[in-house]
XYZ file of N, CA and C in Angstrom:
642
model
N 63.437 67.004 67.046
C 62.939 68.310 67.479
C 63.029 69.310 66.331
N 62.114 70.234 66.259
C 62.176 71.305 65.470
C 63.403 72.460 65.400
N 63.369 73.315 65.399
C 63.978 74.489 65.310
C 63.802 75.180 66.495
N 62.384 75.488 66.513
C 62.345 76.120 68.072
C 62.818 75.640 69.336
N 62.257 73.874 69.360
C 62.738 72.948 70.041
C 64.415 73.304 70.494
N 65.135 73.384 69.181
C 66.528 73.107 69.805
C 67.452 74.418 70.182
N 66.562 75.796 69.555
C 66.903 76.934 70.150
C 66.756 76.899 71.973
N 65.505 76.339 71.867
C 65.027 76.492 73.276
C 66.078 75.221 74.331
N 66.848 74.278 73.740
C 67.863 73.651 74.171
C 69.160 74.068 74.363
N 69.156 74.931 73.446
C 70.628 75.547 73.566
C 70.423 76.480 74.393
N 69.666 77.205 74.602
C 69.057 77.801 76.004
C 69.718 77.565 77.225
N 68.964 76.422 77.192
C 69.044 75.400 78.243
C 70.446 74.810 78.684
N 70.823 74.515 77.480
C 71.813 73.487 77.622
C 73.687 73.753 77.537
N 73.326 74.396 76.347
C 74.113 75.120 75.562
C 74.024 74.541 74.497
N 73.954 73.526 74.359
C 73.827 72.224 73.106
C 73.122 72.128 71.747
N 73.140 72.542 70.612
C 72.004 73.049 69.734
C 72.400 71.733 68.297
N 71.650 70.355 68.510
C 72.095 69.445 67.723
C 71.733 70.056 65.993
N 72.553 69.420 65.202
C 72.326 70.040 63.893
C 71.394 69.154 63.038
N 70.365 69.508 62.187
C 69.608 68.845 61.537
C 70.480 68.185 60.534
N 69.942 66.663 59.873
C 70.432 66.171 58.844
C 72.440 66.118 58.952
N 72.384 65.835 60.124
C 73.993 65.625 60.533
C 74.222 65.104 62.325
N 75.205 64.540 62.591
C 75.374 63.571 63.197
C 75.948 64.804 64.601
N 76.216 65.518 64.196
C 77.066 66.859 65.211
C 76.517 67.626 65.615
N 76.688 68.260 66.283
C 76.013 69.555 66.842
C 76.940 70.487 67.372
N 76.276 72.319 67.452
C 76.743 73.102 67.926
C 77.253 73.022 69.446
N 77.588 73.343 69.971
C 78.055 73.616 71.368
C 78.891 75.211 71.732
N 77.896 75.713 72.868
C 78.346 77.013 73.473
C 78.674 76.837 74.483
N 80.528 76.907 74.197
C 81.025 76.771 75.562
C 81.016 77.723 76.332
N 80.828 78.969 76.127
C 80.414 80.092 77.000
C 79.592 79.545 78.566
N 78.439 79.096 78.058
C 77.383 78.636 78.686
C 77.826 77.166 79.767
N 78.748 76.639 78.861
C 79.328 74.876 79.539
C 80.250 74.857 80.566
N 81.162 76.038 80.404
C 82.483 76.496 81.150
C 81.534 77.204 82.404
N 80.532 78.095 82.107
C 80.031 78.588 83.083
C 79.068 77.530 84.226
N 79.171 76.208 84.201
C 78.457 75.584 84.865
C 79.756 74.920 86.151
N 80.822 75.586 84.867
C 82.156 75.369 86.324
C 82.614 76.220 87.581
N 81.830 77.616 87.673
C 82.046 78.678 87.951
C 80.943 79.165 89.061
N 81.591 79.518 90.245
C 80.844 80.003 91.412
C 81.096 81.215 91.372
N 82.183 81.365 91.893
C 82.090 83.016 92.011
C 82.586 83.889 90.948
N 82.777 83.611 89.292
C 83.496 84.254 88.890
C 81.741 83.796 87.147
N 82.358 84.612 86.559
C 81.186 84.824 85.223
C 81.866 85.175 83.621
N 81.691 83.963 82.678
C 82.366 84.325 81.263
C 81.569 85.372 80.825
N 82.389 86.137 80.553
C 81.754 87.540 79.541
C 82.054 86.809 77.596
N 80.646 86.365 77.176
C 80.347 86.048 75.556
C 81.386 86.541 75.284
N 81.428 87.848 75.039
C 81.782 89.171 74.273
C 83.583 89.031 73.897
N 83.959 88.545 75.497
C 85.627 88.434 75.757
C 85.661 86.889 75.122
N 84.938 86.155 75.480
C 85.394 84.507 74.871
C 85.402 84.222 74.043
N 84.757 84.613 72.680
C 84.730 84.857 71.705
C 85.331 85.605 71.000
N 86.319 84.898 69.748
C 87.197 86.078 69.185
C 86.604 87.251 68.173
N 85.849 86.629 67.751
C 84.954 87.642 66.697
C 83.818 87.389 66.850
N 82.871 88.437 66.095
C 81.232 88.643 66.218
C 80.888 87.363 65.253
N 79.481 86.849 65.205
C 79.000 86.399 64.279
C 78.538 87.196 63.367
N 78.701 87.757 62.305
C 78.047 88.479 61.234
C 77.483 87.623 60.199
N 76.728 88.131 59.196
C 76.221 87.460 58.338
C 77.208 86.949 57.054
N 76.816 84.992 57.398
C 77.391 85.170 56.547
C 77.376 84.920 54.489
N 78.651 85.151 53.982
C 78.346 85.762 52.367
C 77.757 83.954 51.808
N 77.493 84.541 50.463
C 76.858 83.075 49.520
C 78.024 82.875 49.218
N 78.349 81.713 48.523
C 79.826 81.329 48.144
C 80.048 81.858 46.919
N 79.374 82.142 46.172
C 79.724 82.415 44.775
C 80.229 84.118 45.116
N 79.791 84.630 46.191
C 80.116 86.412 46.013
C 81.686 86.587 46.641
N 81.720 85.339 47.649
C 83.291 84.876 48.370
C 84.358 84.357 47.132
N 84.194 83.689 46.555
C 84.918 83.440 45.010
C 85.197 84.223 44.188
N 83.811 85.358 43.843
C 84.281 86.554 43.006
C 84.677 87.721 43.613
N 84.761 87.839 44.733
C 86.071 88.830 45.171
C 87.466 87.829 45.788
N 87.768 86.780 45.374
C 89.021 86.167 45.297
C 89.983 86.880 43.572
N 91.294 87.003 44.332
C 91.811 87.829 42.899
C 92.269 86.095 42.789
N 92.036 85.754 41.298
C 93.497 85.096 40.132
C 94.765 84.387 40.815
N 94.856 83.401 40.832
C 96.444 83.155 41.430
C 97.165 83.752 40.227
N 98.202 84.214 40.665
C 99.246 84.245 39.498
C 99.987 83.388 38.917
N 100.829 83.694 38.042
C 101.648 82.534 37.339
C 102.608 82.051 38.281
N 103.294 82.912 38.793
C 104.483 83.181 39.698
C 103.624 81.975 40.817
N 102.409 82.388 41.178
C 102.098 82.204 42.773
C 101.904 80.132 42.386
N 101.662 79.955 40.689
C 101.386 78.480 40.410
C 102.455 77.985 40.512
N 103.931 78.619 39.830
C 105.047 77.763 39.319
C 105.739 77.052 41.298
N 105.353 78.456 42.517
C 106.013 78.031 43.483
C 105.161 77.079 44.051
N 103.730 77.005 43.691
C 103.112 75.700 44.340
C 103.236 74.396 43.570
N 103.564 74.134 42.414
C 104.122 72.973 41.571
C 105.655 72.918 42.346
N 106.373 73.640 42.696
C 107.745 73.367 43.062
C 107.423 72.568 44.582
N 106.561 73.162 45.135
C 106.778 72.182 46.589
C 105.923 71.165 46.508
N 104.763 70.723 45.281
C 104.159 69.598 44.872
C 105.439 68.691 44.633
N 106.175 69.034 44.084
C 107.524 68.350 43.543
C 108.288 67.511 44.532
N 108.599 68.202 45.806
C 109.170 67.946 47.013
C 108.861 67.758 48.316
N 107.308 66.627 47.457
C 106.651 65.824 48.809
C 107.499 64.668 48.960
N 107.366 64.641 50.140
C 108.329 63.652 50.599
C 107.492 62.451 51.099
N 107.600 61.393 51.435
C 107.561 60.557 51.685
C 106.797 60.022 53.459
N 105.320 60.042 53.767
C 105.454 60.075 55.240
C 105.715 59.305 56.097
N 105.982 58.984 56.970
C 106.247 58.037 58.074
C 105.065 57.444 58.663
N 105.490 56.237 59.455
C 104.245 55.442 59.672
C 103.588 56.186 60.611
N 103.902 57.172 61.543
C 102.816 57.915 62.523
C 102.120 58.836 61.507
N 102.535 59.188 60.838
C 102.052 60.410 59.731
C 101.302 60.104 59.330
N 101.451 58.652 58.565
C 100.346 58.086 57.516
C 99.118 57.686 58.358
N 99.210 57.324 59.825
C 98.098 57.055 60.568
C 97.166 58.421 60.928
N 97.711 59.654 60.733
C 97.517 60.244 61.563
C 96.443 61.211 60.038
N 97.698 61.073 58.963
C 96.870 61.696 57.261
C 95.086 60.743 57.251
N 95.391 58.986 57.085
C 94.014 58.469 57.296
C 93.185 58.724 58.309
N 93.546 59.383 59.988
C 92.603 59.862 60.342
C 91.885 61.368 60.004
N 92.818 61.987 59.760
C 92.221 63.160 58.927
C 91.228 62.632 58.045
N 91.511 61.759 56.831
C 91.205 61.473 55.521
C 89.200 60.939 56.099
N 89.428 60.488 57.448
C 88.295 59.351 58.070
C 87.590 60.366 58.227
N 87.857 62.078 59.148
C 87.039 62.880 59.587
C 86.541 63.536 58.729
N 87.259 63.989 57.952
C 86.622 65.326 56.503
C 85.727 64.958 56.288
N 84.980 64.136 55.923
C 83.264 63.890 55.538
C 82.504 64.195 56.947
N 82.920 63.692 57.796
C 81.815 64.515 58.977
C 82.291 66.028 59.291
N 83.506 66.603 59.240
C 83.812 67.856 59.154
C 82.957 68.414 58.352
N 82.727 68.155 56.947
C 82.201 68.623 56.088
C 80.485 68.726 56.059
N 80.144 67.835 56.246
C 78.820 67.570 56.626
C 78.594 68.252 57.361
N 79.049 68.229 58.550
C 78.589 69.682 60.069
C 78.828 70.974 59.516
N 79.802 71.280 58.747
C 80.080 72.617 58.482
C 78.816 72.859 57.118
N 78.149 72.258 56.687
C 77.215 72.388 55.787
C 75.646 72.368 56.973
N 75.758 71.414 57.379
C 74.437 71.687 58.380
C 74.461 72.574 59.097
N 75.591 73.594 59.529
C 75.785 74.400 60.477
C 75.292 75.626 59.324
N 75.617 75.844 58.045
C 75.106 76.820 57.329
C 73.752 76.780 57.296
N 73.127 75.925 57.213
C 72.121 75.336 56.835
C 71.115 75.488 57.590
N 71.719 75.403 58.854
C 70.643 75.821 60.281
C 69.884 77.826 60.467
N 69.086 77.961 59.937
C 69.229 79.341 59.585
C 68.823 80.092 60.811
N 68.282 79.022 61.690
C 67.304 79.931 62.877
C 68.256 80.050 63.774
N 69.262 78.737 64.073
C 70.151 78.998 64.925
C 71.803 80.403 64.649
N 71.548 80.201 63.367
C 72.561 81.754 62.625
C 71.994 82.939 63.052
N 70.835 83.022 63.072
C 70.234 84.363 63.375
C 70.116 84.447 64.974
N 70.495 83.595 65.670
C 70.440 83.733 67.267
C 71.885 83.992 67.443
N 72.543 83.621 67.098
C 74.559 83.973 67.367
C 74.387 84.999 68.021
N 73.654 85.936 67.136
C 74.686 87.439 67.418
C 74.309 87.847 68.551
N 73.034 87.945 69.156
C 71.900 87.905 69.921
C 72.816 87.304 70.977
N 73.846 86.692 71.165
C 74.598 85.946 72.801
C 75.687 86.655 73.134
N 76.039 87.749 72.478
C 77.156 88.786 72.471
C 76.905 90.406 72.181
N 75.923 90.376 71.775
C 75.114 91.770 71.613
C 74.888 92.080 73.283
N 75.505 93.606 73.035
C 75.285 94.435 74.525
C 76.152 93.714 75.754
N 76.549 93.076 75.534
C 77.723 92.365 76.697
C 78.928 92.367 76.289
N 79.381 93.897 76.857
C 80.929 94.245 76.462
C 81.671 93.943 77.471
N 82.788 93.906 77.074
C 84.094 93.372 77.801
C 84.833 94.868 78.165
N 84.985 95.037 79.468
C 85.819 96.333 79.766
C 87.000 95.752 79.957
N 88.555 94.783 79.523
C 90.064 94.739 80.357
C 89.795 95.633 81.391
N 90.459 95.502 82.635
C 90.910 96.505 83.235
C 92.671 96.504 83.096
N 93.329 95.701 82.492
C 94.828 95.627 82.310
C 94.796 95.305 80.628
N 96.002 95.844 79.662
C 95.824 95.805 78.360
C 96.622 94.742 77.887
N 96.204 94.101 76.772
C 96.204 92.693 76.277
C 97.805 92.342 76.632
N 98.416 93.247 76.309
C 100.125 93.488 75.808
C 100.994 92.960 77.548
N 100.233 93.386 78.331
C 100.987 93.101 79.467
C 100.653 91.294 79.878
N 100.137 90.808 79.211
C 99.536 89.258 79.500
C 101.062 88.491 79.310
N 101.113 87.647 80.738
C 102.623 86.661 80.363
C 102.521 86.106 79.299
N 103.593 85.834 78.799
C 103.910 85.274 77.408
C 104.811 83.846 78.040
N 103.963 82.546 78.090
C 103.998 81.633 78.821
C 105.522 80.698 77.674
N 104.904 81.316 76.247
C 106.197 80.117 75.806
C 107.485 80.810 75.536
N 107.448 82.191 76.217
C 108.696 83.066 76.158
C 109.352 82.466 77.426
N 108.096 82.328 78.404
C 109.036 82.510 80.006
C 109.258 80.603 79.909
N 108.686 79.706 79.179
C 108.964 78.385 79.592
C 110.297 78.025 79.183
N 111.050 79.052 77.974
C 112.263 78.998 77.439
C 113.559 79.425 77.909
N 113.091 80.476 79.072
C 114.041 80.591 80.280
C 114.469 79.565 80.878
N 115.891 80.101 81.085
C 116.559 79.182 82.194
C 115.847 79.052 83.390
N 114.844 79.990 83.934
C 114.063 80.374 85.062
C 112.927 79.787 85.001
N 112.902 78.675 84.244
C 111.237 77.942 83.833
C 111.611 77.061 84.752
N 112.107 76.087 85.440
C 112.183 75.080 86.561
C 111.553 76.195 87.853
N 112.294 77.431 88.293
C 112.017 77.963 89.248
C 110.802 78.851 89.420
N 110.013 78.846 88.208
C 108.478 79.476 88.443
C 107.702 78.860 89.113
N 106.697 79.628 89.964
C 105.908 78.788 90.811
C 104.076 79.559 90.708
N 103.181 79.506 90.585
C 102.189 79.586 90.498
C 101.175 79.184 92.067
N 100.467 80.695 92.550
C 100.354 80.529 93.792
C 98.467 80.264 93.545
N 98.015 79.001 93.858
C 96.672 78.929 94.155
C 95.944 79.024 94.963
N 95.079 80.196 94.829
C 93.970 80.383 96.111
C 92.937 79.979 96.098
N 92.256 79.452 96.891
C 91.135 79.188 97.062
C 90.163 79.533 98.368
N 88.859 79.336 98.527
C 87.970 79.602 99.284
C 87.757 78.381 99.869
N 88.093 78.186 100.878
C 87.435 77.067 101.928
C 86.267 77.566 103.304
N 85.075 77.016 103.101
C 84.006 77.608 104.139
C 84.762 76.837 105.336
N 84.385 77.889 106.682
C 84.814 77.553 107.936
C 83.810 76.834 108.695
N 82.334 76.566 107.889
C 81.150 75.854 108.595
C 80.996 75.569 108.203
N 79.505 74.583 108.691
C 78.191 74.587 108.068
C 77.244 75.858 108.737
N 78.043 76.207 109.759
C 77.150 77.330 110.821
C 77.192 78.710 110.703
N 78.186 78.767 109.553
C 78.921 80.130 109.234
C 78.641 80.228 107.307
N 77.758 80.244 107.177
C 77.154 80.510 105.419
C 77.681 81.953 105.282
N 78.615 81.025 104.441
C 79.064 83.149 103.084
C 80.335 83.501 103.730
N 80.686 82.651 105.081
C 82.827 82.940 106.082
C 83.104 82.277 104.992
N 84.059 82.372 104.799
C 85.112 81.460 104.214
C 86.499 81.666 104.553
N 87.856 80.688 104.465
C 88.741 81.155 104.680
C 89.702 80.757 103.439
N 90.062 81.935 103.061
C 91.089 82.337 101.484
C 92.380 81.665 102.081
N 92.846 80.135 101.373
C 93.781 79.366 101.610
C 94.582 79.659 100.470
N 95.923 79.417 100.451
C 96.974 79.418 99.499
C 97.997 78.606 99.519
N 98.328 77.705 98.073
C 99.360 76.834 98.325
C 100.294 77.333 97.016
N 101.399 76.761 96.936
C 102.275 77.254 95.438
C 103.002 75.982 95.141
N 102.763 76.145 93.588
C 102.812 74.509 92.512
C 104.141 75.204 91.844
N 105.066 74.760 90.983
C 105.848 74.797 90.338
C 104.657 74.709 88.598
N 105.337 76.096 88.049
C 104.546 76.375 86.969
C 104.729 75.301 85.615
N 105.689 74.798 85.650
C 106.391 74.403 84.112
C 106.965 73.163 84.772
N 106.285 71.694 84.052
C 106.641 70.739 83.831
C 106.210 69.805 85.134
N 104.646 69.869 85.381
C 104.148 70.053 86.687
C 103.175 69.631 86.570
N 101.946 68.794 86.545
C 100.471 68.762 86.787
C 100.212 69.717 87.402
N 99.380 70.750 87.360
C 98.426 71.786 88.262
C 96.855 71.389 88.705
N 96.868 71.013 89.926
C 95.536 70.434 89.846
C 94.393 71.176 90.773
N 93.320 71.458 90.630
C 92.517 72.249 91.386
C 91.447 71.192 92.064
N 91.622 70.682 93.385
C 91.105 69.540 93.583
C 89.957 69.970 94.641
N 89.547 71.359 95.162
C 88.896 71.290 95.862
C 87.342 71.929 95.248
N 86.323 72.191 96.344
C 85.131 72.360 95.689
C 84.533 73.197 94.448
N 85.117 73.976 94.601
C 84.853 75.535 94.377
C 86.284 75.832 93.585
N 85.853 77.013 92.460
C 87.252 77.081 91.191
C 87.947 78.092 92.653
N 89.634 78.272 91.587
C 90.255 78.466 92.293
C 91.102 79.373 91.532
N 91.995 80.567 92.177
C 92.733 81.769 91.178
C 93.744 81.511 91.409
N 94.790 81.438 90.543
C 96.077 81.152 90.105
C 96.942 82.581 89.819
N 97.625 82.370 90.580
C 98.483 84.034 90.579
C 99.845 83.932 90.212
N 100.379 84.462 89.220
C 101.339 84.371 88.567
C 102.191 86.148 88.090
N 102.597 86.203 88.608
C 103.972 87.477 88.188
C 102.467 88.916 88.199
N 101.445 88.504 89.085
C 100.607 89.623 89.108
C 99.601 89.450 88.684
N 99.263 88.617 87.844
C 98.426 88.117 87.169
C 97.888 87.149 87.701
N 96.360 87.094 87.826
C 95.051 86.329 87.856
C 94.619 85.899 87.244
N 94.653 84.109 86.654
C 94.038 83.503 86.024
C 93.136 82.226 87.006
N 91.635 82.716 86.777
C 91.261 81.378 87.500
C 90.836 79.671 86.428
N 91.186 78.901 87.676
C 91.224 77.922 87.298
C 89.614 77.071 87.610
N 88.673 76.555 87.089
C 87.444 75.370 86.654
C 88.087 74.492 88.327
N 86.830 74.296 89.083
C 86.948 73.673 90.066
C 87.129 71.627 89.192
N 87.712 70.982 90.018
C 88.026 69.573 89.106
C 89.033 69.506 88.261
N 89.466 70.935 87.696
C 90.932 70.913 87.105
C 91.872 70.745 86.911
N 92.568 70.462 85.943
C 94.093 70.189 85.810
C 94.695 70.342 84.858
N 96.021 70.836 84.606
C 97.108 71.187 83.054
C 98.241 70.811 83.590
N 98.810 71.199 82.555
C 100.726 71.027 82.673
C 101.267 72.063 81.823
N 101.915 73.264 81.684
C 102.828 73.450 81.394
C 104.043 73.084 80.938
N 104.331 72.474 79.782
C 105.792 72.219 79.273
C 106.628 73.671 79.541
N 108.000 73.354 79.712
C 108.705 73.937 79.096
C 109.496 73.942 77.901
């Protein structure tokens, strides 16, 4: 497919395969939202930053300052005091070592794709994110899993269960409570489901499931 072709897929799909490479883009904005009945991803919030344009490499290099002498002698010192890896390590360095050429390759076809760069911005433009609660008050999940009080957290899930087939749009708002930390959480019924925690509303992808360590 062309260019237009796969704009008009990612459209569609979310899916925007990359020319002359084996990978493709994917907008999970769009993928997550095919999990979602009553609730809608805002681009704007799911995304940590804008797409802006981006620089040639040579103008990214010449505003890099000089390492220093200082900044060489401490990276020769911990060149010095590589150690030795272990057999999970070394499996784990050759799978790295296996991916970097297709890493690399996608991240070059992804520059490369120019029509799909110039559509980015265009999926987050004008779709702002209002919080109505500020970032700062959000649980801090690997503070509270370090409590002594991490066995006794519990996480209350609601969901929507219809009372018919004769009654379209009743439903009746059911609630059960999971133990937060060290737990499968599973959201097994039709329709996603909101997870209420110390005040807080996080919903959960209908088919779902996590765990919490503590």
């Amino acid at each position: 497919m062309d260019a237009s072709d796969e704009l008009r897929s990612l459209e569609a799909t979310g899916i925007y395969r990359l020319a002359g490479s084996r990978a493709a883009f994917v907008d999970p904005v769009r993928l997550l939202g095919e999990s979602y009945r009553r609730f809608r991803l805002v681009p704007s919030a799911y995304y940590s930053r804008s797409f802006g344009p981006s620089r040639q490499g040579g103008e990214a290099q010449a505003e890099g300052t000089a390492p220093s002498p200082d900044r060489k002698k401490r990276k020769r010192k911990r060149q010095t005091k590589a150690r030795e890896l272990n057999a999970v390590e070394r499996i784990a360095e050759a799978r790295h070592q296996e991916a970097r050429p297709l890493l690399i390759s996608a991240h070059n076809s992804l520059l490369d794709a120019k029509y799909l760069l110039e559509y980015l911005p265009g999926m987050i433009k004008g779709d702002e994110c209002r919080p109505e609660l500020e970032t700062s008050s959000e649980n801090n999940f690997v503070e509270l899993g370090g409590s002594w009080r991490a066995p006794f957290y519990e996480m209350t899930i609601c969901f929507q269960k219809p009372l018919g087939q004769d009654e379209a749009g009743t439903c009746d708002v059911q609630k059960r409570s999971s133990p937060l930390f060290n737990r499968v959480v599973r959201v097994e019924e039709n329709g996603e489901a909101e997870g209420e925690f110390q005040g807080r509303l996080y919903v959960l992808p209908k088919g779902s499931c996590f765990m919490t360590v503590s």
